[in-house]
PDB file of C-alpha atoms in Angstrom:
ATOM      1  CA  MET Y   1     -18.415  17.803 -35.141  1.00 38.00           C
ATOM      2  CA  ALA Y   2     -20.763  16.902 -31.873  1.00 45.00           C
ATOM      3  CA  SER Y   3     -23.172  18.188 -30.371  1.00 45.00           C
ATOM      4  CA  HIS Y   4     -25.325  20.095 -27.222  1.00 43.00           C
ATOM      5  CA  SER Y   5     -28.865  18.543 -26.465  1.00 46.00           C
ATOM      6  CA  SER Y   6     -30.752  22.598 -27.121  1.00 45.00           C
ATOM      7  CA  LYS Y   7     -33.349  23.727 -24.909  1.00 48.00           C
ATOM      8  CA  ASN Y   8     -36.760  21.387 -27.663  1.00 51.00           C
ATOM      9  CA  GLY Y   9     -34.958  18.710 -26.876  1.00 50.00           C
ATOM     10  CA  LYS Y  10     -32.407  18.685 -29.914  1.00 54.00           C
ATOM     11  CA  THR Y  11     -28.424  18.177 -30.251  1.00 54.00           C
ATOM     12  CA  ALA Y  12     -26.580  20.911 -30.543  1.00 58.00           C
ATOM     13  CA  ARG Y  13     -23.782  20.791 -32.273  1.00 69.00           C
ATOM     14  CA  ILE Y  14     -19.904  21.166 -30.416  1.00 75.00           C
ATOM     15  CA  PRO Y  15     -17.394  22.726 -33.004  1.00 79.00           C
ATOM     16  CA  ALA Y  16     -14.539  20.207 -33.075  1.00 79.00           C
ATOM     17  CA  GLU Y  17     -12.046  22.108 -31.625  1.00 84.00           C
ATOM     18  CA  GLU Y  18     -14.387  23.058 -28.706  1.00 86.00           C
ATOM     19  CA  MET Y  19     -14.190  19.634 -27.934  1.00 84.00           C
ATOM     20  CA  GLN Y  20     -10.339  18.892 -28.109  1.00 88.00           C
ATOM     21  CA  GLU Y  21      -9.892  22.076 -25.599  1.00 91.00           C
ATOM     22  CA  LEU Y  22     -12.900  19.926 -23.205  1.00 90.00           C
ATOM     23  CA  LEU Y  23     -10.835  16.678 -23.819  1.00 89.00           C
ATOM     24  CA  ALA Y  24      -7.510  18.492 -22.975  1.00 93.00           C
ATOM     25  CA  LYS Y  25      -8.625  20.532 -20.244  1.00 94.00           C
ATOM     26  CA  ALA Y  26      -9.956  17.151 -18.003  1.00 91.00           C
ATOM     27  CA  LYS Y  27      -7.223  15.126 -19.156  1.00 93.00           C
ATOM     28  CA  ALA Y  28      -4.761  17.870 -17.528  1.00 93.00           C
ATOM     29  CA  ALA Y  29      -7.397  18.051 -14.028  1.00 91.00           C
ATOM     30  CA  LEU Y  30      -7.852  14.250 -13.800  1.00 90.00           C
ATOM     31  CA  VAL Y  31      -4.696  13.964 -11.614  1.00 88.00           C
ATOM     32  CA  ASP Y  32      -4.897  16.503  -9.284  1.00 90.00           C
ATOM     33  CA  ALA Y  33      -8.839  18.401  -9.605  1.00 93.00           C
ATOM     34  CA  PRO Y  34     -10.494  14.990 -10.579  1.00 92.00           C
ATOM     35  CA  SER Y  35     -14.264  16.670  -9.869  1.00 93.00           C
ATOM     36  CA  ASP Y  36     -13.247  19.560 -12.124  1.00 94.00           C
ATOM     37  CA  ALA Y  37     -12.420  16.668 -14.648  1.00 93.00           C
ATOM     38  CA  GLU Y  38     -16.021  15.118 -14.611  1.00 93.00           C
ATOM     39  CA  ARG Y  39     -17.593  18.650 -15.421  1.00 93.00           C
ATOM     40  CA  PHE Y  40     -15.270  18.485 -18.733  1.00 92.00           C
ATOM     41  CA  CYS Y  41     -15.760  15.071 -19.826  1.00 92.00           C
ATOM     42  CA  ARG Y  42     -19.795  15.848 -19.230  1.00 92.00           C
ATOM     43  CA  GLN Y  43     -19.499  19.125 -20.688  1.00 91.00           C
ATOM     44  CA  ALA Y  44     -18.280  17.774 -23.779  1.00 90.00           C
ATOM     45  CA  LEU Y  45     -20.485  14.444 -23.195  1.00 89.00           C
ATOM     46  CA  ALA Y  46     -23.542  16.672 -23.531  1.00 87.00           C
ATOM     47  CA  GLY Y  47     -22.363  17.318 -27.497  1.00 82.00           C
ATOM     48  CA  SER Y  48     -21.837  12.423 -28.106  1.00 84.00           C
ATOM     49  CA  PRO Y  49     -23.877  11.464 -25.726  1.00 84.00           C
ATOM     50  CA  LYS Y  50     -22.559   8.270 -26.423  1.00 86.00           C
ATOM     51  CA  ASN Y  51     -18.434   8.826 -27.536  1.00 90.00           C
ATOM     52  CA  PRO Y  52     -16.745   5.902 -26.069  1.00 91.00           C
ATOM     53  CA  ARG Y  53     -13.385   8.119 -25.951  1.00 91.00           C
ATOM     54  CA  ILE Y  54     -14.955  10.620 -23.372  1.00 92.00           C
ATOM     55  CA  LEU Y  55     -16.882   8.007 -21.451  1.00 94.00           C
ATOM     56  CA  ALA Y  56     -13.483   6.710 -20.739  1.00 93.00           C
ATOM     57  CA  LEU Y  57     -12.100   9.426 -19.924  1.00 94.00           C
ATOM     58  CA  LEU Y  58     -15.257  10.328 -17.376  1.00 94.00           C
ATOM     59  CA  GLY Y  59     -15.180   6.664 -16.224  1.00 94.00           C
ATOM     60  CA  GLN Y  60     -11.687   7.617 -14.883  1.00 94.00           C
ATOM     61  CA  THR Y  61     -12.763  10.757 -13.470  1.00 95.00           C
ATOM     62  CA  LEU Y  62     -15.396   8.796 -11.523  1.00 95.00           C
ATOM     63  CA  THR Y  63     -13.275   6.061 -10.097  1.00 95.00           C
ATOM     64  CA  ARG Y  64     -10.843   8.375  -8.649  1.00 93.00           C
ATOM     65  CA  GLN Y  65     -13.857  10.133  -6.578  1.00 93.00           C
ATOM     66  CA  ALA Y  66     -14.291   6.474  -5.662  1.00 92.00           C
ATOM     67  CA  LYS Y  67     -17.944   6.390  -7.562  1.00 94.00           C
ATOM     68  CA  ASN Y  68     -17.581   3.777  -8.480  1.00 94.00           C
ATOM     69  CA  LYS Y  69     -21.066   2.349  -9.563  1.00 96.00           C
ATOM     70  CA  GLU Y  70     -21.421   4.768 -11.854  1.00 95.00           C
ATOM     71  CA  ALA Y  71     -17.589   4.621 -12.913  1.00 95.00           C
ATOM     72  CA  VAL Y  72     -17.367   0.594 -13.568  1.00 96.00           C
ATOM     73  CA  GLU Y  73     -21.148   2.078 -16.077  1.00 95.00           C
ATOM     74  CA  ALA Y  74     -19.044   4.399 -17.885  1.00 94.00           C
ATOM     75  CA  LEU Y  75     -15.935   2.186 -18.320  1.00 95.00           C
ATOM     76  CA  ASN Y  76     -17.500  -1.116 -19.707  1.00 95.00           C
ATOM     77  CA  PHE Y  77     -19.489   0.606 -21.894  1.00 93.00           C
ATOM     78  CA  ALA Y  78     -15.974   2.653 -23.274  1.00 93.00           C
ATOM     79  CA  ILE Y  79     -14.293  -1.141 -23.050  1.00 94.00           C
ATOM     80  CA  ALA Y  80     -18.178  -2.656 -25.091  1.00 93.00           C
ATOM     81  CA  SER Y  81     -17.034   0.269 -27.776  1.00 90.00           C
ATOM     82  CA  GLY Y  82     -12.960  -0.161 -27.564  1.00 87.00           C
ATOM     83  CA  ALA Y  83     -12.214   2.501 -25.913  1.00 83.00           C
ATOM     84  CA  ALA Y  84      -9.920   0.474 -23.361  1.00 85.00           C
ATOM     85  CA  ASP Y  85      -5.976   1.495 -22.660  1.00 93.00           C
ATOM     86  CA  SER Y  86      -4.207   0.092 -20.025  1.00 94.00           C
ATOM     87  CA  ASP Y  87      -5.494   3.106 -17.408  1.00 94.00           C
ATOM     88  CA  VAL Y  88      -8.997   2.113 -18.132  1.00 95.00           C
ATOM     89  CA  TRP Y  89      -8.580  -1.329 -17.149  1.00 96.00           C
ATOM     90  CA  PHE Y  90      -6.317  -0.277 -14.492  1.00 95.00           C
ATOM     91  CA  CYS Y  91      -9.300   1.945 -13.412  1.00 95.00           C
ATOM     92  CA  LEU Y  92     -11.991  -0.472 -13.735  1.00 96.00           C
ATOM     93  CA  GLY Y  93     -10.521  -2.692 -11.699  1.00 95.00           C
ATOM     94  CA  VAL Y  94     -10.138  -0.211  -8.788  1.00 94.00           C
ATOM     95  CA  SER Y  95     -13.682   0.313  -8.939  1.00 95.00           C
ATOM     96  CA  LEU Y  96     -14.844  -3.579  -9.358  1.00 95.00           C
ATOM     97  CA  HIS Y  97     -12.293  -3.852  -6.210  1.00 93.00           C
ATOM     98  CA  ALA Y  98     -14.236  -1.624  -4.246  1.00 92.00           C
ATOM     99  CA  LEU Y  99     -17.393  -2.505  -5.076  1.00 94.00           C
ATOM    100  CA  ASN Y 100     -15.437  -5.973  -3.708  1.00 91.00           C
ATOM    101  CA  ASP Y 101     -16.324  -7.488  -7.324  1.00 94.00           C
ATOM    102  CA  LYS Y 102     -12.238  -9.194  -6.778  1.00 91.00           C
ATOM    103  CA  ALA Y 103     -12.605 -11.815  -9.140  1.00 94.00           C
ATOM    104  CA  LYS Y 104     -13.838  -9.291 -11.856  1.00 95.00           C
ATOM    105  CA  ALA Y 105     -11.078  -6.453 -10.440  1.00 94.00           C
ATOM    106  CA  GLU Y 106      -8.542  -9.482 -11.207  1.00 94.00           C
ATOM    107  CA  GLU Y 107      -9.432 -10.259 -14.002  1.00 96.00           C
ATOM    108  CA  ALA Y 108      -9.361  -6.054 -15.042  1.00 95.00           C
ATOM    109  CA  TYR Y 109      -6.002  -5.664 -13.747  1.00 95.00           C
ATOM    110  CA  ARG Y 110      -4.668  -8.661 -15.682  1.00 96.00           C
ATOM    111  CA  LYS Y 111      -6.056  -6.855 -19.269  1.00 96.00           C
ATOM    112  CA  ALA Y 112      -4.303  -3.700 -18.045  1.00 95.00           C
ATOM    113  CA  ALA Y 113      -1.022  -5.556 -17.490  1.00 95.00           C
ATOM    114  CA  ASP Y 114      -1.005  -7.604 -20.054  1.00 95.00           C
ATOM    115  CA  ILE Y 115      -1.615  -4.353 -22.885  1.00 94.00           C
ATOM    116  CA  ASP Y 116       2.227  -3.190 -21.784  1.00 93.00           C
ATOM    117  CA  GLY Y 117       2.920  -3.633 -18.273  1.00 94.00           C
ATOM    118  CA  HIS Y 118       0.945  -0.760 -16.545  1.00 95.00           C
ATOM    119  CA  ALA Y 119       2.887  -0.749 -13.090  1.00 95.00           C
ATOM    120  CA  GLU Y 120      -0.069  -0.170 -10.693  1.00 94.00           C
ATOM    121  CA  ALA Y 121      -2.008  -2.598 -12.577  1.00 95.00           C
ATOM    122  CA  CYS Y 122       0.701  -5.252 -12.094  1.00 96.00           C
ATOM    123  CA  ASN Y 123       1.191  -5.000  -8.316  1.00 94.00           C
ATOM    124  CA  ASN Y 124      -2.617  -4.661  -7.502  1.00 94.00           C
ATOM    125  CA  LEU Y 125      -2.922  -8.392  -9.297  1.00 95.00           C
ATOM    126  CA  ALA Y 126       0.112  -9.316  -7.108  1.00 94.00           C
ATOM    127  CA  ILE Y 127      -1.160  -8.266  -3.797  1.00 92.00           C
ATOM    128  CA  TYR Y 128      -4.351 -10.396  -5.187  1.00 91.00           C
ATOM    129  CA  LEU Y 129      -1.709 -13.566  -5.847  1.00 93.00           C
ATOM    130  CA  HIS Y 130       0.142 -13.116  -2.828  1.00 91.00           C
ATOM    131  CA  ASN Y 131      -3.158 -12.676  -0.458  1.00 88.00           C
ATOM    132  CA  SER Y 132      -4.530 -15.939  -1.959  1.00 90.00           C
ATOM    133  CA  LYS Y 133      -0.497 -17.665  -1.376  1.00 91.00           C
ATOM    134  CA  GLN Y 134       0.402 -17.384  -5.264  1.00 95.00           C
ATOM    135  CA  ASN Y 135       3.807 -16.740  -3.913  1.00 94.00           C
ATOM    136  CA  ASP Y 136       5.748 -17.671  -7.174  1.00 96.00           C
ATOM    137  CA  GLN Y 137       2.879 -15.429  -9.767  1.00 96.00           C
ATOM    138  CA  ALA Y 138       3.265 -13.276  -6.908  1.00 95.00           C
ATOM    139  CA  GLU Y 139       6.790 -11.943  -7.520  1.00 97.00           C
ATOM    140  CA  VAL Y 140       6.750 -12.007 -10.949  1.00 97.00           C
ATOM    141  CA  PHE Y 141       3.163  -9.382 -11.191  1.00 96.00           C
ATOM    142  CA  TYR Y 142       5.955  -7.491  -8.507  1.00 96.00           C
ATOM    143  CA  ARG Y 143       9.134  -7.020 -10.590  1.00 97.00           C
ATOM    144  CA  LYS Y 144       7.081  -6.253 -13.685  1.00 97.00           C
ATOM    145  CA  ALA Y 145       5.354  -3.561 -11.937  1.00 96.00           C
ATOM    146  CA  LEU Y 146       9.224  -2.409 -10.914  1.00 97.00           C
ATOM    147  CA  ALA Y 147      10.444  -2.674 -14.882  1.00 96.00           C
ATOM    148  CA  ALA Y 148       7.502  -0.408 -15.435  1.00 95.00           C
ATOM    149  CA  LYS Y 149       8.725   1.714 -12.911  1.00 95.00           C
ATOM    150  CA  PRO Y 150      11.827   1.113 -10.389  1.00 96.00           C
ATOM    151  CA  ASP Y 151      11.260   3.539  -7.944  1.00 96.00           C
ATOM    152  CA  PHE Y 152       7.156   2.349  -7.041  1.00 95.00           C
ATOM    153  CA  PHE Y 153       7.367   2.617  -3.378  1.00 94.00           C
ATOM    154  CA  GLU Y 154       4.386  -0.164  -3.276  1.00 93.00           C
ATOM    155  CA  SER Y 155       5.730  -2.467  -5.590  1.00 95.00           C
ATOM    156  CA  LEU Y 156       9.376  -2.077  -3.455  1.00 95.00           C
ATOM    157  CA  TYR Y 157       7.793  -2.302  -0.190  1.00 93.00           C
ATOM    158  CA  ASN Y 158       5.373  -4.908  -1.333  1.00 93.00           C
ATOM    159  CA  LEU Y 159       7.950  -7.500  -3.185  1.00 95.00           C
ATOM    160  CA  GLY Y 160      10.978  -7.664  -0.232  1.00 94.00           C
ATOM    161  CA  LYS Y 161       7.328  -8.336   2.230  1.00 92.00           C
ATOM    162  CA  LEU Y 162       7.255 -11.223  -0.271  1.00 94.00           C
ATOM    163  CA  LEU Y 163      10.546 -12.447   0.460  1.00 95.00           C
ATOM    164  CA  ARG Y 164      10.889 -12.264   3.894  1.00 91.00           C
ATOM    165  CA  GLU Y 165       7.641 -13.459   4.321  1.00 90.00           C
ATOM    166  CA  THR Y 166       9.258 -16.661   2.190  1.00 92.00           C
ATOM    167  CA  GLY Y 167      12.875 -16.906   3.863  1.00 91.00           C
ATOM    168  CA  ARG Y 168      14.681 -14.738   2.064  1.00 93.00           C
ATOM    169  CA  ASP Y 169      15.471 -11.921   3.962  1.00 90.00           C
ATOM    170  CA  GLU Y 170      19.168 -10.971   2.713  1.00 93.00           C
ATOM    171  CA  LYS Y 171      17.395 -10.446  -0.915  1.00 95.00           C
ATOM    172  CA  SER Y 172      14.356  -8.674   0.661  1.00 94.00           C
ATOM    173  CA  LEU Y 173      16.817  -5.876   2.349  1.00 94.00           C
ATOM    174  CA  PRO Y 174      17.329  -3.891  -1.047  1.00 96.00           C
ATOM    175  CA  PHE Y 175      14.219  -3.566  -1.452  1.00 96.00           C
ATOM    176  CA  PHE Y 176      12.970  -2.651   2.085  1.00 94.00           C
ATOM    177  CA  PHE Y 177      16.313  -0.205   1.596  1.00 93.00           C
ATOM    178  CA  ARG Y 178      15.089   1.423  -1.220  1.00 96.00           C
ATOM    179  CA  ALA Y 179      11.123   1.922  -0.352  1.00 95.00           C
ATOM    180  CA  ALA Y 180      12.272   3.995   2.474  1.00 91.00           C
ATOM    181  CA  GLU Y 181      14.813   6.474   0.200  1.00 93.00           C
ATOM    182  CA  VAL Y 182      11.583   6.730  -2.338  1.00 95.00           C
ATOM    183  CA  ALA Y 183       9.004   6.427   0.287  1.00 91.00           C
ATOM    184  CA  PRO Y 184       6.181   9.518  -0.585  1.00 89.00           C
ATOM    185  CA  THR Y 185       4.989   9.858   3.566  1.00 86.00           C
ATOM    186  CA  LYS Y 186       6.765   9.665   6.499  1.00 84.00           C
ATOM    187  CA  ASP Y 187       4.455   7.038   7.988  1.00 81.00           C
ATOM    188  CA  GLN Y 188       5.542   5.058   4.724  1.00 86.00           C
ATOM    189  CA  GLU Y 189       9.560   5.297   5.347  1.00 87.00           C
ATOM    190  CA  ASN Y 190       9.077   4.328   9.014  1.00 84.00           C
ATOM    191  CA  ILE Y 191       7.594   0.932   7.669  1.00 85.00           C
ATOM    192  CA  ALA Y 192       9.629   0.576   5.254  1.00 89.00           C
ATOM    193  CA  ARG Y 193      12.680   0.831   7.610  1.00 88.00           C
ATOM    194  CA  ILE Y 194      11.109  -1.045  10.354  1.00 87.00           C
ATOM    195  CA  PHE Y 195      10.964  -4.132   8.233  1.00 89.00           C
ATOM    196  CA  LEU Y 196      14.796  -3.316   6.637  1.00 91.00           C
ATOM    197  CA  ALA Y 197      16.520  -3.164  10.427  1.00 90.00           C
ATOM    198  CA  SER Y 198      13.880  -6.112  11.049  1.00 87.00           C
ATOM    199  CA  SER Y 199      15.475  -8.538   8.479  1.00 90.00           C
ATOM    200  CA  ILE Y 200      18.263  -7.605   9.243  1.00 90.00           C
ATOM    201  CA  GLN Y 201      18.637  -8.921  12.821  1.00 87.00           C
ATOM    202  CA  THR Y 202      17.031 -11.805  11.970  1.00 86.00           C
ATOM    203  CA  MET Y 203      19.962 -12.051  10.141  1.00 88.00           C
ATOM    204  CA  ASN Y 204      21.985 -11.594  13.747  1.00 87.00           C
ATOM    205  CA  ASN Y 205      24.065  -9.128  12.404  1.00 89.00           C
ATOM    206  CA  TYR Y 206      22.400  -6.997  15.275  1.00 88.00           C
ATOM    207  CA  GLU Y 207      25.215  -3.767  14.839  1.00 89.00           C
ATOM    208  CA  VAL Y 208      23.776  -3.051  11.317  1.00 90.00           C
ATOM    209  CA  ALA Y 209      20.741  -3.516  12.445  1.00 88.00           C
ATOM    210  CA  GLU Y 210      20.641  -1.046  15.795  1.00 88.00           C
ATOM    211  CA  LYS Y 211      22.260   1.746  13.140  1.00 88.00           C
ATOM    212  CA  HIS Y 212      18.654   1.715  11.247  1.00 87.00           C
ATOM    213  CA  TRP Y 213      16.819   1.579  14.734  1.00 89.00           C
ATOM    214  CA  ASN Y 214      18.407   4.528  15.865  1.00 87.00           C
ATOM    215  CA  LYS Y 215      17.700   5.883  12.350  1.00 86.00           C
ATOM    216  CA  ILE Y 216      13.988   5.048  12.833  1.00 86.00           C
ATOM    217  CA  ILE Y 217      14.106   6.478  16.395  1.00 87.00           C
ATOM    218  CA  SER Y 218      15.425   9.462  14.953  1.00 85.00           C
ATOM    219  CA  ILE Y 219      12.232   9.660  13.376  1.00 81.00           C
ATOM    220  CA  THR Y 220       9.123   8.061  15.298  1.00 82.00           C
ATOM    221  CA  PRO Y 221      10.873   8.362  18.641  1.00 85.00           C
ATOM    222  CA  ASN Y 222       7.459   7.237  20.115  1.00 84.00           C
ATOM    223  CA  ASP Y 223       6.874   3.966  17.654  1.00 80.00           C
ATOM    224  CA  PHE Y 224       6.439   0.695  19.716  1.00 77.00           C
ATOM    225  CA  LEU Y 225       7.144  -1.277  17.025  1.00 76.00           C
ATOM    226  CA  SER Y 226      10.588   0.048  16.768  1.00 82.00           C
ATOM    227  CA  LEU Y 227      11.486   1.073  20.700  1.00 84.00           C
ATOM    228  CA  PHE Y 228      10.181  -3.298  21.002  1.00 80.00           C
ATOM    229  CA  ASN Y 229      12.252  -4.322  18.135  1.00 81.00           C
ATOM    230  CA  PHE Y 230      15.373  -2.021  18.511  1.00 86.00           C
ATOM    231  CA  GLY Y 231      15.100  -3.699  22.962  1.00 83.00           C
ATOM    232  CA  ILE Y 232      15.389  -7.393  21.307  1.00 82.00           C
ATOM    233  CA  CYS Y 233      18.475  -6.209  19.646  1.00 84.00           C
ATOM    234  CA  LYS Y 234      19.958  -4.886  22.568  1.00 85.00           C
ATOM    235  CA  PHE Y 235      18.896  -7.633  24.690  1.00 81.00           C
ATOM    236  CA  GLU Y 236      20.376 -10.556  21.850  1.00 82.00           C
ATOM    237  CA  VAL Y 237      24.263  -8.759  21.920  1.00 84.00           C
ATOM    238  CA  GLY Y 238      24.052  -7.940  25.952  1.00 84.00           C
ATOM    239  CA  GLN Y 239      23.040  -4.514  26.867  1.00 86.00           C
ATOM    240  CA  ASN Y 240      20.290  -6.149  28.981  1.00 81.00           C
ATOM    241  CA  ALA Y 241      19.840  -2.667  31.027  1.00 84.00           C
ATOM    242  CA  GLU Y 242      19.764   0.041  27.377  1.00 86.00           C
ATOM    243  CA  SER Y 243      17.799  -2.835  26.945  1.00 83.00           C
ATOM    244  CA  LYS Y 244      15.488  -2.184  30.107  1.00 81.00           C
ATOM    245  CA  LYS Y 245      15.131   1.139  28.802  1.00 85.00           C
ATOM    246  CA  LEU Y 246      14.174   0.442  25.100  1.00 85.00           C
ATOM    247  CA  MET Y 247      11.375  -1.792  26.666  1.00 79.00           C
ATOM    248  CA  ASP Y 248      10.303   0.527  29.710  1.00 79.00           C
ATOM    249  CA  LYS Y 249       9.601   3.334  26.712  1.00 83.00           C
ATOM    250  CA  ALA Y 250       7.579   0.132  24.785  1.00 79.00           C
ATOM    251  CA  CYS Y 251       5.537  -0.203  27.180  1.00 74.00           C
ATOM    252  CA  ALA Y 252       4.376   3.404  28.726  1.00 77.00           C
ATOM    253  CA  VAL Y 253       3.981   4.054  24.260  1.00 76.00           C
ATOM    254  CA  ALA Y 254       2.508   0.645  24.266  1.00 68.00           C
ATOM    255  CA  THR Y 255      -1.898   0.479  23.883  1.00 60.00           C
ATOM    256  CA  ASN Y 256      -4.004  -2.622  25.264  1.00 53.00           C
ATOM    257  CA  GLY Y 257      -1.655  -5.460  26.878  1.00 52.00           C
ATOM    258  CA  GLY Y 258       1.496  -4.402  24.687  1.00 54.00           C
ATOM    259  CA  ALA Y 259       3.719  -3.296  27.555  1.00 53.00           C
ATOM    260  CA  HIS Y 260       2.582  -6.687  29.089  1.00 51.00           C
ATOM    261  CA  TYR Y 261       3.787  -8.150  25.828  1.00 54.00           C
ATOM    262  CA  ALA Y 262       7.074  -5.941  25.973  1.00 54.00           C
ATOM    263  CA  ARG Y 263       7.878  -7.321  29.237  1.00 52.00           C
ATOM    264  CA  ALA Y 264       6.769 -11.237  28.499  1.00 48.00           C
ATOM    265  CA  VAL Y 265       8.848 -11.968  25.539  1.00 51.00           C
ATOM    266  CA  GLN Y 266      12.198  -9.785  27.225  1.00 47.00           C
ATOM    267  CA  VAL Y 267      12.121 -11.743  30.856  1.00 42.00           C
ATOM    268  CA  ASN Y 268      16.111 -11.590  31.899  1.00 41.00           C
ATOM    269  CA  PRO Y 269      16.245  -8.136  32.720  1.00 41.00           C
ATOM    270  CA  PHE Y 270      11.906  -8.046  34.046  1.00 42.00           C
ATOM    271  CA  PRO Y 271      11.142 -10.095  36.921  1.00 41.00           C
ATOM    272  CA  SER Y 272      12.258 -10.812  40.107  1.00 45.00           C
ATOM    273  CA  SER Y 273      10.647 -14.316  40.094  1.00 49.00           C
ATOM    274  CA  LEU Y 274       9.592 -16.927  38.443  1.00 52.00           C
ATOM    275  CA  GLU Y 275       5.952 -16.349  39.753  1.00 58.00           C
ATOM    276  CA  GLU Y 276       6.278 -12.653  37.833  1.00 56.00           C
ATOM    277  CA  MET Y 277       7.760 -14.059  34.970  1.00 50.00           C
ATOM    278  CA  LEU Y 278       4.779 -16.571  34.851  1.00 56.00           C
ATOM    279  CA  GLU Y 279       1.943 -13.622  35.172  1.00 62.00           C
ATOM    280  CA  GLU Y 280       3.576 -11.398  32.567  1.00 55.00           C
ATOM    281  CA  ARG Y 281       3.458 -14.497  30.553  1.00 55.00           C
ATOM    282  CA  ARG Y 282      -0.391 -15.057  31.016  1.00 61.00           C
ATOM    283  CA  LYS Y 283      -0.672 -11.433  30.274  1.00 63.00           C
ATOM    284  CA  ALA Y 284       1.280 -11.754  27.216  1.00 58.00           C
ATOM    285  CA  GLU Y 285      -1.210 -14.460  26.155  1.00 56.00           C
ATOM    286  CA  ALA Y 286      -4.094 -12.721  26.608  1.00 62.00           C
ATOM    287  CA  TYR Y 287      -2.553  -9.536  24.570  1.00 58.00           C
ATOM    288  CA  VAL Y 288      -1.739 -11.785  21.533  1.00 52.00           C
ATOM    289  CA  ALA Y 289      -5.031 -13.103  21.660  1.00 56.00           C
ATOM    290  CA  ASP Y 290      -6.871 -10.013  21.945  1.00 59.00           C
ATOM    291  CA  LEU Y 291      -4.176  -8.407  19.231  1.00 50.00           C
ATOM    292  CA  LEU Y 292      -4.898 -10.920  16.999  1.00 50.00           C
ATOM    293  CA  ALA Y 293      -8.643 -10.431  17.784  1.00 56.00           C
ATOM    294  CA  ASN Y 294      -8.356  -6.917  17.216  1.00 55.00           C
ATOM    295  CA  PRO Y 295      -5.772  -5.031  15.538  1.00 45.00           C
ATOM    296  CA  PRO Y 296      -4.152  -1.944  16.560  1.00 41.00           C
ATOM    297  CA  SER Y 297      -4.472   0.909  15.373  1.00 40.00           C
ATOM    298  CA  MET Y 298       0.050   1.376  14.617  1.00 35.00           C
ATOM    299  CA  PRO Y 299       1.341   1.190  11.603  1.00 35.00           C
ATOM    300  CA  ASP Y 300       0.042  -2.348  10.184  1.00 38.00           C
ATOM    301  CA  PRO Y 301       3.139  -4.137   7.794  1.00 36.00           C
ATOM    302  CA  GLY Y 302      -0.162  -5.645   5.350  1.00 45.00           C
ATOM    303  CA  SER Y 303       0.309  -5.248   1.687  1.00 52.00           C
ATOM    304  CA  SER Y 304       0.560  -1.725  -0.255  1.00 54.00           C
ATOM    305  CA  PHE Y 305      -2.455  -1.591  -2.868  1.00 55.00           C
ATOM    306  CA  SER Y 306      -1.821   1.262  -6.137  1.00 53.00           C
ATOM    307  CA  ARG Y 307      -5.602   3.257  -5.379  1.00 47.00           C
ATOM    308  CA  THR Y 308      -6.691   5.513  -7.724  1.00 36.00           C
ATOM    309  CA  THR Y 309      -4.311   8.691  -6.830  1.00 30.00           C
ATOM    310  CA  PHE Y 310      -1.707   6.334  -8.539  1.00 29.00           C
ATOM    311  CA  TYR Y 311       0.336   6.631  -5.426  1.00 26.00           C
ATOM    312  CA  LEU Y 312      -1.654   6.395  -2.026  1.00 25.00           C
ATOM    313  CA  ALA Y 313      -1.873   3.087  -0.469  1.00 26.00           C
ATOM    314  CA  TYR Y 314      -3.885   1.539   2.769  1.00 23.00           C
TER     315      TYR Y 314
END
């Protein structure tokens, strides 16, 4: 029997069946209603304040609500008491990352990965390795994540990105293709398709690339990156008139200096003189410098990071 705190300050007992019911409710609410799960955990803790199993579950509810300092305290207590499974270590890593303690977050992700190949932990650990240019090890952990969860969008996309960055465009294709198929949101599907089409285009397979650009533009007709790259595709196969139409539309939807950039990289269809070409190039250089200093709000091909819902990405 666990116990409750009574009005006189003493701890009152909670029947075992009631305790189990509270924990079952907390687990059921963890993903979709973490605030309710927290409430059930705290009710259970009132009767057993240092119960590591309850604290482990409470810590997970707190991580999911971005109450990260409280989460770290509860999860560390549970770990110290021997109540740590891979989800506990993963949530600890997420909260430590949010608190900018990346060294300890990486350690926590490694612990989760070592226990049972936790897909989200493997993905997040791989991102740390990827960002520090440890590409071989990053690839190992992206593949471990996919071994545990084959249709995991984040790892499919990230592994495709890593393969492309290391000159393996052809090998990246099945990962971008599958990422687009299983993407949980339209934005994620779109960015995966953009990378798929770009990789195909890099391999000079313009006919296949064109099919993918058409698909992307049917989904997001005013996407600057898609219009711009499709324009390049058309230009490379000598369809200058079609290229100009796409680039004109890219210019129309571009923010900042994107219009200058779009025009400058496709010199032949646009400038009527050397002076005009040089002026567009100058504007393009200024745009690129500004782009590096202030990245735009268009879809960013940054690594996709598993968060506390086990499926969100930034």
